[in-house]
């Protein structure tokens, strides 16, 4: 349930937490910052569309966008997304921060690049 009211919401006993970073590729030492559900949702939706086509009359999907399920790390239904540029987000369903689940931005970048985190 996304309400725009708070960063943590209990839904049927599941605790959702939302995190964003705006320095995904530009800053090697970036970390996840707490986000409200509405901030997360808006950033997620913005990442769906191609940045090169903003302002165009036809919306095109973002071919660089990546989304991965994180069920084993951060609880059932949790996920990671990145826009292929500087924005990324994580939603956990176990009430923990991404770093508590071993999901630092550096570890995720290494995994996406095919390396070992």
mmCIF file of N, CA and C in Angstrom:
data_model
loop_
_atom_site.group_PDB
_atom_site.id
_atom_site.type_symbol
_atom_site.label_atom_id
_atom_site.label_comp_id
_atom_site.label_asym_id
_atom_site.label_seq_id
_atom_site.Cartn_x
_atom_site.Cartn_y
_atom_site.Cartn_z
ATOM 1 N N UNK A 1 0.853 -1.162 0.000
ATOM 2 C CA UNK A 1 0.000 0.000 0.000
ATOM 3 C C UNK A 1 0.901 1.228 0.000
ATOM 4 N N UNK A 2 0.751 2.082 -0.994
ATOM 5 C CA UNK A 2 1.518 3.314 -1.058
ATOM 6 C C UNK A 2 0.593 4.476 -0.710
ATOM 7 N N UNK A 3 0.908 5.182 0.356
ATOM 8 C CA UNK A 3 0.010 6.232 0.826
ATOM 9 C C UNK A 3 0.606 7.623 0.754
ATOM 10 N N UNK A 4 1.920 7.725 0.658
ATOM 11 C CA UNK A 4 2.549 9.039 0.649
ATOM 12 C C UNK A 4 2.679 9.669 2.012
ATOM 13 N N UNK A 5 2.378 8.925 3.062
ATOM 14 C CA UNK A 5 2.373 9.502 4.396
ATOM 15 C C UNK A 5 3.629 9.229 5.212
ATOM 16 N N UNK A 6 4.281 8.104 5.005
ATOM 17 C CA UNK A 6 5.386 7.752 5.882
ATOM 18 C C UNK A 6 6.307 6.759 5.193
ATOM 19 N N UNK A 7 7.544 6.659 5.644
ATOM 20 C CA UNK A 7 8.535 5.769 5.039
ATOM 21 C C UNK A 7 8.324 4.310 5.433
ATOM 22 N N UNK A 8 7.624 4.064 6.535
ATOM 23 C CA UNK A 8 7.407 2.693 6.988
ATOM 24 C C UNK A 8 5.909 2.466 7.130
ATOM 25 N N UNK A 9 5.413 1.384 6.535
ATOM 26 C CA UNK A 9 3.990 1.062 6.599
ATOM 27 C C UNK A 9 3.812 -0.408 6.923
ATOM 28 N N UNK A 10 2.927 -0.734 7.833
ATOM 29 C CA UNK A 10 2.610 -2.126 8.129
ATOM 30 C C UNK A 10 1.398 -2.533 7.300
ATOM 31 N N UNK A 11 1.543 -3.589 6.524
ATOM 32 C CA UNK A 11 0.458 -4.094 5.691
ATOM 33 C C UNK A 11 0.394 -5.594 5.906
ATOM 34 N N UNK A 12 -0.658 -6.065 6.514
ATOM 35 C CA UNK A 12 -0.823 -7.499 6.790
ATOM 36 C C UNK A 12 0.404 -8.064 7.504
ATOM 37 N N UNK A 13 0.978 -7.318 8.439
ATOM 38 C CA UNK A 13 2.120 -7.784 9.191
ATOM 39 C C UNK A 13 3.461 -7.598 8.503
ATOM 40 N N UNK A 14 3.477 -7.084 7.277
ATOM 41 C CA UNK A 14 4.719 -6.858 6.548
ATOM 42 C C UNK A 14 5.109 -5.392 6.698
ATOM 43 N N UNK A 15 6.376 -5.136 7.014
ATOM 44 C CA UNK A 15 6.855 -3.760 7.144
ATOM 45 C C UNK A 15 7.600 -3.378 5.873
ATOM 46 N N UNK A 16 7.078 -2.368 5.189
ATOM 47 C CA UNK A 16 7.710 -1.876 3.973
ATOM 48 C C UNK A 16 8.593 -0.682 4.312
ATOM 49 N N UNK A 17 9.796 -0.664 3.726
ATOM 50 C CA UNK A 17 10.670 0.496 3.873
ATOM 51 C C UNK A 17 11.179 0.867 2.497
ATOM 52 N N UNK A 18 11.345 2.170 2.269
ATOM 53 C CA UNK A 18 11.702 2.690 0.957
ATOM 54 C C UNK A 18 12.997 3.484 1.043
ATOM 55 N N UNK A 19 13.876 3.272 0.074
ATOM 56 C CA UNK A 19 15.181 3.925 0.065
ATOM 57 C C UNK A 19 15.524 4.357 -1.358
ATOM 58 N N UNK A 20 16.154 5.511 -1.493
ATOM 59 C CA UNK A 20 16.573 6.034 -2.797
ATOM 60 C C UNK A 20 18.016 6.519 -2.729
ATOM 61 N N UNK A 21 18.653 6.551 -3.875
ATOM 62 C CA UNK A 21 19.922 7.244 -4.023
ATOM 63 C C UNK A 21 19.885 7.990 -5.345
ATOM 64 N N UNK A 22 20.434 9.170 -5.362
ATOM 65 C CA UNK A 22 20.481 9.992 -6.576
ATOM 66 C C UNK A 22 21.901 10.098 -7.120
ATOM 67 N N UNK A 23 22.797 9.279 -6.597
ATOM 68 C CA UNK A 23 24.193 9.344 -7.032
ATOM 69 C C UNK A 23 24.660 7.961 -7.467
ATOM 70 N N UNK A 24 23.780 7.216 -8.064
ATOM 71 C CA UNK A 24 24.034 5.810 -8.374
ATOM 72 C C UNK A 24 25.343 5.591 -9.126
ATOM 73 N N UNK A 25 25.599 6.314 -10.181
ATOM 74 C CA UNK A 25 26.832 6.124 -10.942
ATOM 75 C C UNK A 25 27.860 7.206 -10.673
ATOM 76 N N UNK A 26 27.397 8.361 -10.247
ATOM 77 C CA UNK A 26 28.290 9.506 -10.117
ATOM 78 C C UNK A 26 29.136 9.502 -8.845
ATOM 79 N N UNK A 27 28.703 8.821 -7.834
ATOM 80 C CA UNK A 27 29.366 8.891 -6.535
ATOM 81 C C UNK A 27 29.647 7.481 -6.019
ATOM 82 N N UNK A 28 30.907 7.032 -6.056
ATOM 83 C CA UNK A 28 31.222 5.666 -5.636
ATOM 84 C C UNK A 28 30.859 5.377 -4.181
ATOM 85 N N UNK A 29 30.872 6.377 -3.323
ATOM 86 C CA UNK A 29 30.606 6.157 -1.905
ATOM 87 C C UNK A 29 29.159 6.473 -1.526
ATOM 88 N N UNK A 30 28.242 6.533 -2.482
ATOM 89 C CA UNK A 30 26.857 6.895 -2.155
ATOM 90 C C UNK A 30 26.208 5.833 -1.274
ATOM 91 N N UNK A 31 25.207 6.239 -0.541
ATOM 92 C CA UNK A 31 24.465 5.335 0.339
ATOM 93 C C UNK A 31 22.977 5.502 0.099
ATOM 94 N N UNK A 32 22.199 4.566 0.610
ATOM 95 C CA UNK A 32 20.748 4.652 0.512
ATOM 96 C C UNK A 32 20.229 5.657 1.526
ATOM 97 N N UNK A 33 19.268 6.457 1.123
ATOM 98 C CA UNK A 33 18.621 7.403 2.025
ATOM 99 C C UNK A 33 17.163 6.993 2.192
ATOM 100 N N UNK A 34 16.654 7.098 3.423
ATOM 101 C CA UNK A 34 15.235 6.817 3.655
ATOM 102 C C UNK A 34 14.387 7.688 2.745
ATOM 103 N N UNK A 35 13.302 7.133 2.245
ATOM 104 C CA UNK A 35 12.375 7.886 1.403
ATOM 105 C C UNK A 35 10.957 7.548 1.832
ATOM 106 N N UNK A 36 10.048 8.473 1.597
ATOM 107 C CA UNK A 36 8.636 8.162 1.832
ATOM 108 C C UNK A 36 8.144 7.314 0.672
ATOM 109 N N UNK A 37 7.009 6.684 0.861
ATOM 110 C CA UNK A 37 6.473 5.850 -0.208
ATOM 111 C C UNK A 37 6.149 6.670 -1.456
ATOM 112 N N UNK A 38 5.686 7.900 -1.297
ATOM 113 C CA UNK A 38 5.355 8.719 -2.469
ATOM 114 C C UNK A 38 6.624 9.165 -3.195
ATOM 115 N N UNK A 39 7.691 9.500 -2.458
ATOM 116 C CA UNK A 39 8.970 9.842 -3.107
ATOM 117 C C UNK A 39 9.493 8.656 -3.903
ATOM 118 N N UNK A 40 9.407 7.476 -3.311
ATOM 119 C CA UNK A 40 9.856 6.257 -3.974
ATOM 120 C C UNK A 40 9.026 5.994 -5.232
ATOM 121 N N UNK A 41 7.709 6.092 -5.102
ATOM 122 C CA UNK A 41 6.818 5.821 -6.234
ATOM 123 C C UNK A 41 7.070 6.791 -7.392
ATOM 124 N N UNK A 42 7.231 8.074 -7.096
ATOM 125 C CA UNK A 42 7.479 9.056 -8.153
ATOM 126 C C UNK A 42 8.808 8.804 -8.856
ATOM 127 N N UNK A 43 9.856 8.485 -8.084
ATOM 128 C CA UNK A 43 11.159 8.189 -8.685
ATOM 129 C C UNK A 43 11.090 6.910 -9.516
ATOM 130 N N UNK A 44 10.378 5.905 -9.017
ATOM 131 C CA UNK A 44 10.199 4.632 -9.734
ATOM 132 C C UNK A 44 9.501 4.868 -11.075
ATOM 133 N N UNK A 45 8.420 5.639 -11.051
ATOM 134 C CA UNK A 45 7.676 5.908 -12.288
ATOM 135 C C UNK A 45 8.499 6.733 -13.269
ATOM 136 N N UNK A 46 9.260 7.689 -12.773
ATOM 137 C CA UNK A 46 10.102 8.503 -13.646
ATOM 138 C C UNK A 46 11.164 7.643 -14.340
ATOM 139 N N UNK A 47 11.670 6.635 -13.630
ATOM 140 C CA UNK A 47 12.701 5.757 -14.191
ATOM 141 C C UNK A 47 12.168 4.850 -15.294
ATOM 142 N N UNK A 48 10.859 4.726 -15.384
ATOM 143 C CA UNK A 48 10.272 3.870 -16.426
ATOM 144 C C UNK A 48 10.445 4.441 -17.831
ATOM 145 N N UNK A 49 10.641 5.761 -17.922
ATOM 146 C CA UNK A 49 10.673 6.416 -19.228
ATOM 147 C C UNK A 49 12.078 6.863 -19.603
ATOM 148 N N UNK A 50 12.336 6.882 -20.891
ATOM 149 C CA UNK A 50 13.653 7.230 -21.424
ATOM 150 C C UNK A 50 13.952 8.696 -21.176
ATOM 151 N N UNK A 51 15.043 8.977 -20.492
ATOM 152 C CA UNK A 51 15.445 10.363 -20.202
ATOM 153 C C UNK A 51 15.723 11.137 -21.480
ATOM 154 N N UNK A 52 16.220 10.476 -22.512
ATOM 155 C CA UNK A 52 16.552 11.152 -23.758
ATOM 156 C C UNK A 52 15.322 11.662 -24.493
ATOM 157 N N UNK A 53 14.158 11.108 -24.151
ATOM 158 C CA UNK A 53 12.936 11.486 -24.849
ATOM 159 C C UNK A 53 12.014 12.369 -24.016
ATOM 160 N N UNK A 54 12.499 12.899 -22.899
ATOM 161 C CA UNK A 54 11.648 13.768 -22.093
ATOM 162 C C UNK A 54 11.264 14.983 -22.910
ATOM 163 N N UNK A 55 10.034 15.332 -22.830
ATOM 164 C CA UNK A 55 9.541 16.470 -23.594
ATOM 165 C C UNK A 55 9.035 16.066 -24.967
ATOM 166 N N UNK A 56 9.310 14.843 -25.375
ATOM 167 C CA UNK A 56 8.812 14.379 -26.665
ATOM 168 C C UNK A 56 7.311 14.109 -26.541
ATOM 169 N N UNK A 57 6.635 14.069 -27.665
ATOM 170 C CA UNK A 57 5.188 13.836 -27.641
ATOM 171 C C UNK A 57 4.846 12.362 -27.465
ATOM 172 N N UNK A 58 5.824 11.482 -27.656
ATOM 173 C CA UNK A 58 5.603 10.054 -27.485
ATOM 174 C C UNK A 58 6.505 9.552 -26.356
ATOM 175 N N UNK A 59 5.905 8.915 -25.348
ATOM 176 C CA UNK A 59 6.698 8.362 -24.259
ATOM 177 C C UNK A 59 7.305 7.040 -24.701
ATOM 178 N N UNK A 60 8.579 6.863 -24.399
ATOM 179 C CA UNK A 60 9.262 5.625 -24.742
ATOM 180 C C UNK A 60 9.791 4.984 -23.462
ATOM 181 N N UNK A 61 9.776 3.648 -23.405
ATOM 182 C CA UNK A 61 10.318 2.986 -22.221
ATOM 183 C C UNK A 61 11.821 3.217 -22.099
ATOM 184 N N UNK A 62 12.304 3.177 -20.894
ATOM 185 C CA UNK A 62 13.728 3.360 -20.618
ATOM 186 C C UNK A 62 14.443 2.025 -20.854
ATOM 187 N N UNK A 63 15.250 1.923 -21.913
ATOM 188 C CA UNK A 63 15.918 0.647 -22.204
ATOM 189 C C UNK A 63 17.069 0.332 -21.246
ATOM 190 N N UNK A 64 17.498 1.304 -20.454
ATOM 191 C CA UNK A 64 18.609 1.101 -19.524
ATOM 192 C C UNK A 64 18.135 0.740 -18.115
ATOM 193 N N UNK A 65 16.851 0.765 -17.897
ATOM 194 C CA UNK A 65 16.286 0.495 -16.575
ATOM 195 C C UNK A 65 16.460 -0.976 -16.207
ATOM 196 N N UNK A 66 16.771 -1.219 -14.940
ATOM 197 C CA UNK A 66 16.937 -2.577 -14.413
ATOM 198 C C UNK A 66 16.068 -2.714 -13.173
ATOM 199 N N UNK A 67 15.407 -3.859 -13.030
ATOM 200 C CA UNK A 67 14.660 -4.147 -11.810
ATOM 201 C C UNK A 67 14.921 -5.594 -11.429
ATOM 202 N N UNK A 68 15.227 -5.810 -10.152
ATOM 203 C CA UNK A 68 15.544 -7.140 -9.652
ATOM 204 C C UNK A 68 14.752 -7.435 -8.388
ATOM 205 N N UNK A 69 14.258 -8.664 -8.269
ATOM 206 C CA UNK A 69 13.608 -9.108 -7.039
ATOM 207 C C UNK A 69 14.672 -9.357 -5.980
ATOM 208 N N UNK A 70 14.373 -9.007 -4.747
ATOM 209 C CA UNK A 70 15.316 -9.177 -3.634
ATOM 210 C C UNK A 70 14.738 -10.056 -2.535
ATOM 211 N N UNK A 71 13.840 -10.954 -2.891
ATOM 212 C CA UNK A 71 13.150 -11.776 -1.903
ATOM 213 C C UNK A 71 14.093 -12.451 -0.914
ATOM 214 N N UNK A 72 15.187 -13.026 -1.399
ATOM 215 C CA UNK A 72 16.108 -13.769 -0.536
ATOM 216 C C UNK A 72 16.879 -12.848 0.416
ATOM 217 N N UNK A 73 17.072 -11.605 0.028
ATOM 218 C CA UNK A 73 17.870 -10.680 0.831
ATOM 219 C C UNK A 73 17.039 -9.785 1.740
ATOM 220 N N UNK A 74 15.917 -9.285 1.220
ATOM 221 C CA UNK A 74 15.199 -8.220 1.919
ATOM 222 C C UNK A 74 13.730 -8.530 2.172
ATOM 223 N N UNK A 75 13.328 -9.789 2.026
ATOM 224 C CA UNK A 75 11.960 -10.188 2.312
ATOM 225 C C UNK A 75 11.136 -10.401 1.058
ATOM 226 N N UNK A 76 10.091 -11.209 1.145
ATOM 227 C CA UNK A 76 9.237 -11.513 -0.012
ATOM 228 C C UNK A 76 8.608 -10.258 -0.606
ATOM 229 N N UNK A 77 8.729 -10.097 -1.905
ATOM 230 C CA UNK A 77 8.155 -8.946 -2.590
ATOM 231 C C UNK A 77 9.057 -7.731 -2.644
ATOM 232 N N UNK A 78 10.209 -7.788 -2.005
ATOM 233 C CA UNK A 78 11.125 -6.648 -2.038
ATOM 234 C C UNK A 78 11.812 -6.586 -3.402
ATOM 235 N N UNK A 79 12.280 -5.391 -3.761
ATOM 236 C CA UNK A 79 12.934 -5.266 -5.056
ATOM 237 C C UNK A 79 13.867 -4.067 -5.106
ATOM 238 N N UNK A 80 14.742 -4.097 -6.114
ATOM 239 C CA UNK A 80 15.693 -3.042 -6.430
ATOM 240 C C UNK A 80 15.397 -2.581 -7.845
ATOM 241 N N UNK A 81 15.556 -1.282 -8.118
ATOM 242 C CA UNK A 81 15.494 -0.775 -9.488
ATOM 243 C C UNK A 81 16.539 0.305 -9.663
ATOM 244 N N UNK A 82 17.007 0.474 -10.873
ATOM 245 C CA UNK A 82 17.855 1.616 -11.209
ATOM 246 C C UNK A 82 17.441 2.116 -12.585
ATOM 247 N N UNK A 83 17.665 3.397 -12.812
ATOM 248 C CA UNK A 83 17.238 3.998 -14.075
ATOM 249 C C UNK A 83 18.311 3.939 -15.152
ATOM 250 N N UNK A 84 19.432 3.287 -14.855
ATOM 251 C CA UNK A 84 20.521 3.220 -15.810
ATOM 252 C C UNK A 84 21.412 4.435 -15.767
ATOM 253 N N UNK A 85 21.112 5.373 -14.884
ATOM 254 C CA UNK A 85 21.895 6.595 -14.733
ATOM 255 C C UNK A 85 22.247 6.809 -13.284
ATOM 256 N N UNK A 86 21.740 7.905 -12.707
ATOM 257 C CA UNK A 86 22.122 8.238 -11.334
ATOM 258 C C UNK A 86 21.084 7.885 -10.284
ATOM 259 N N UNK A 87 19.920 7.369 -10.673
ATOM 260 C CA UNK A 87 18.867 7.078 -9.702
ATOM 261 C C UNK A 87 18.665 5.590 -9.490
ATOM 262 N N UNK A 88 18.423 5.206 -8.228
ATOM 263 C CA UNK A 88 18.154 3.816 -7.887
ATOM 264 C C UNK A 88 17.311 3.788 -6.622
ATOM 265 N N UNK A 89 16.612 2.682 -6.422
ATOM 266 C CA UNK A 89 15.786 2.536 -5.236
ATOM 267 C C UNK A 89 15.697 1.095 -4.781
ATOM 268 N N UNK A 90 15.396 0.929 -3.505
ATOM 269 C CA UNK A 90 15.191 -0.387 -2.904
ATOM 270 C C UNK A 90 13.956 -0.305 -2.025
ATOM 271 N N UNK A 91 13.077 -1.302 -2.151
ATOM 272 C CA UNK A 91 11.967 -1.460 -1.221
ATOM 273 C C UNK A 91 12.192 -2.769 -0.485
ATOM 274 N N UNK A 92 12.295 -2.696 0.846
ATOM 275 C CA UNK A 92 12.430 -3.909 1.647
ATOM 276 C C UNK A 92 11.087 -4.222 2.295
ATOM 277 N N UNK A 93 10.846 -5.511 2.544
ATOM 278 C CA UNK A 93 9.595 -5.919 3.182
ATOM 279 C C UNK A 93 9.846 -6.593 4.530
ATOM 280 N N UNK A 94 11.082 -6.577 4.981
ATOM 281 C CA UNK A 94 11.407 -7.207 6.261
ATOM 282 C C UNK A 94 11.680 -6.174 7.354
ATOM 283 N N UNK A 95 11.438 -4.897 7.051
ATOM 284 C CA UNK A 95 11.630 -3.846 8.036
ATOM 285 C C UNK A 95 13.060 -3.385 8.202
ATOM 286 N N UNK A 96 13.988 -3.948 7.426
ATOM 287 C CA UNK A 96 15.399 -3.599 7.557
ATOM 288 C C UNK A 96 15.831 -2.614 6.480
ATOM 289 N N UNK A 97 16.934 -1.933 6.749
ATOM 290 C CA UNK A 97 17.563 -1.072 5.757
ATOM 291 C C UNK A 97 18.352 -1.955 4.790
ATOM 292 N N UNK A 98 18.574 -1.499 3.544
ATOM 293 C CA UNK A 98 19.324 -2.308 2.585
ATOM 294 C C UNK A 98 20.698 -2.743 3.104
ATOM 295 N N UNK A 99 21.418 -1.856 3.776
ATOM 296 C CA UNK A 99 22.750 -2.216 4.280
ATOM 297 C C UNK A 99 22.673 -3.363 5.285
ATOM 298 N N UNK A 100 21.584 -3.425 6.062
ATOM 299 C CA UNK A 100 21.395 -4.522 7.018
ATOM 300 C C UNK A 100 21.152 -5.843 6.313
ATOM 301 N N UNK A 101 20.789 -5.779 5.038
ATOM 302 C CA UNK A 101 20.543 -6.971 4.215
ATOM 303 C C UNK A 101 21.736 -7.277 3.303
ATOM 304 N N UNK A 102 22.831 -6.515 3.457
ATOM 305 C CA UNK A 102 23.998 -6.705 2.604
ATOM 306 C C UNK A 102 23.885 -6.037 1.253
ATOM 307 N N UNK A 103 22.968 -5.076 1.133
ATOM 308 C CA UNK A 103 22.691 -4.422 -0.147
ATOM 309 C C UNK A 103 23.209 -2.989 -0.166
ATOM 310 N N UNK A 104 24.490 -2.809 0.022
ATOM 311 C CA UNK A 104 25.063 -1.482 -0.134
ATOM 312 C C UNK A 104 25.064 -1.140 -1.626
ATOM 313 N N UNK A 105 25.027 0.127 -2.004
ATOM 314 C CA UNK A 105 25.084 0.464 -3.430
ATOM 315 C C UNK A 105 26.287 -0.160 -4.131
ATOM 316 N N UNK A 106 27.448 -0.190 -3.469
ATOM 317 C CA UNK A 106 28.637 -0.770 -4.091
ATOM 318 C C UNK A 106 28.444 -2.263 -4.361
ATOM 319 N N UNK A 107 27.833 -2.996 -3.418
ATOM 320 C CA UNK A 107 27.607 -4.422 -3.597
ATOM 321 C C UNK A 107 26.625 -4.682 -4.736
ATOM 322 N N UNK A 108 25.575 -3.860 -4.831
ATOM 323 C CA UNK A 108 24.598 -4.033 -5.913
ATOM 324 C C UNK A 108 25.233 -3.712 -7.257
ATOM 325 N N UNK A 109 26.018 -2.636 -7.324
ATOM 326 C CA UNK A 109 26.699 -2.292 -8.587
ATOM 327 C C UNK A 109 27.617 -3.428 -9.039
ATOM 328 N N UNK A 110 28.351 -4.009 -8.102
ATOM 329 C CA UNK A 110 29.255 -5.121 -8.420
ATOM 330 C C UNK A 110 28.459 -6.311 -8.940
ATOM 331 N N UNK A 111 27.347 -6.628 -8.296
ATOM 332 C CA UNK A 111 26.513 -7.744 -8.737
ATOM 333 C C UNK A 111 25.936 -7.507 -10.125
ATOM 334 N N UNK A 112 25.487 -6.287 -10.387
ATOM 335 C CA UNK A 112 24.932 -5.963 -11.708
ATOM 336 C C UNK A 112 25.988 -6.037 -12.796
ATOM 337 N N UNK A 113 27.231 -5.758 -12.427
ATOM 338 C CA UNK A 113 28.325 -5.801 -13.394
ATOM 339 C C UNK A 113 28.809 -7.240 -13.613
ATOM 340 N N UNK A 114 28.229 -8.195 -12.881
ATOM 341 C CA UNK A 114 28.600 -9.586 -13.057
ATOM 342 C C UNK A 114 29.724 -10.046 -12.155
ATOM 343 N N UNK A 115 30.114 -9.197 -11.200
ATOM 344 C CA UNK A 115 31.177 -9.570 -10.278
ATOM 345 C C UNK A 115 30.628 -10.164 -9.016
ATOM 346 N N UNK A 116 31.498 -10.456 -8.105
ATOM 347 C CA UNK A 116 31.095 -10.998 -6.818
ATOM 348 C C UNK A 116 31.051 -9.849 -5.831
ATOM 349 N N UNK A 117 29.954 -9.752 -5.070
ATOM 350 C CA UNK A 117 29.838 -8.657 -4.097
ATOM 351 C C UNK A 117 30.370 -9.062 -2.752
#
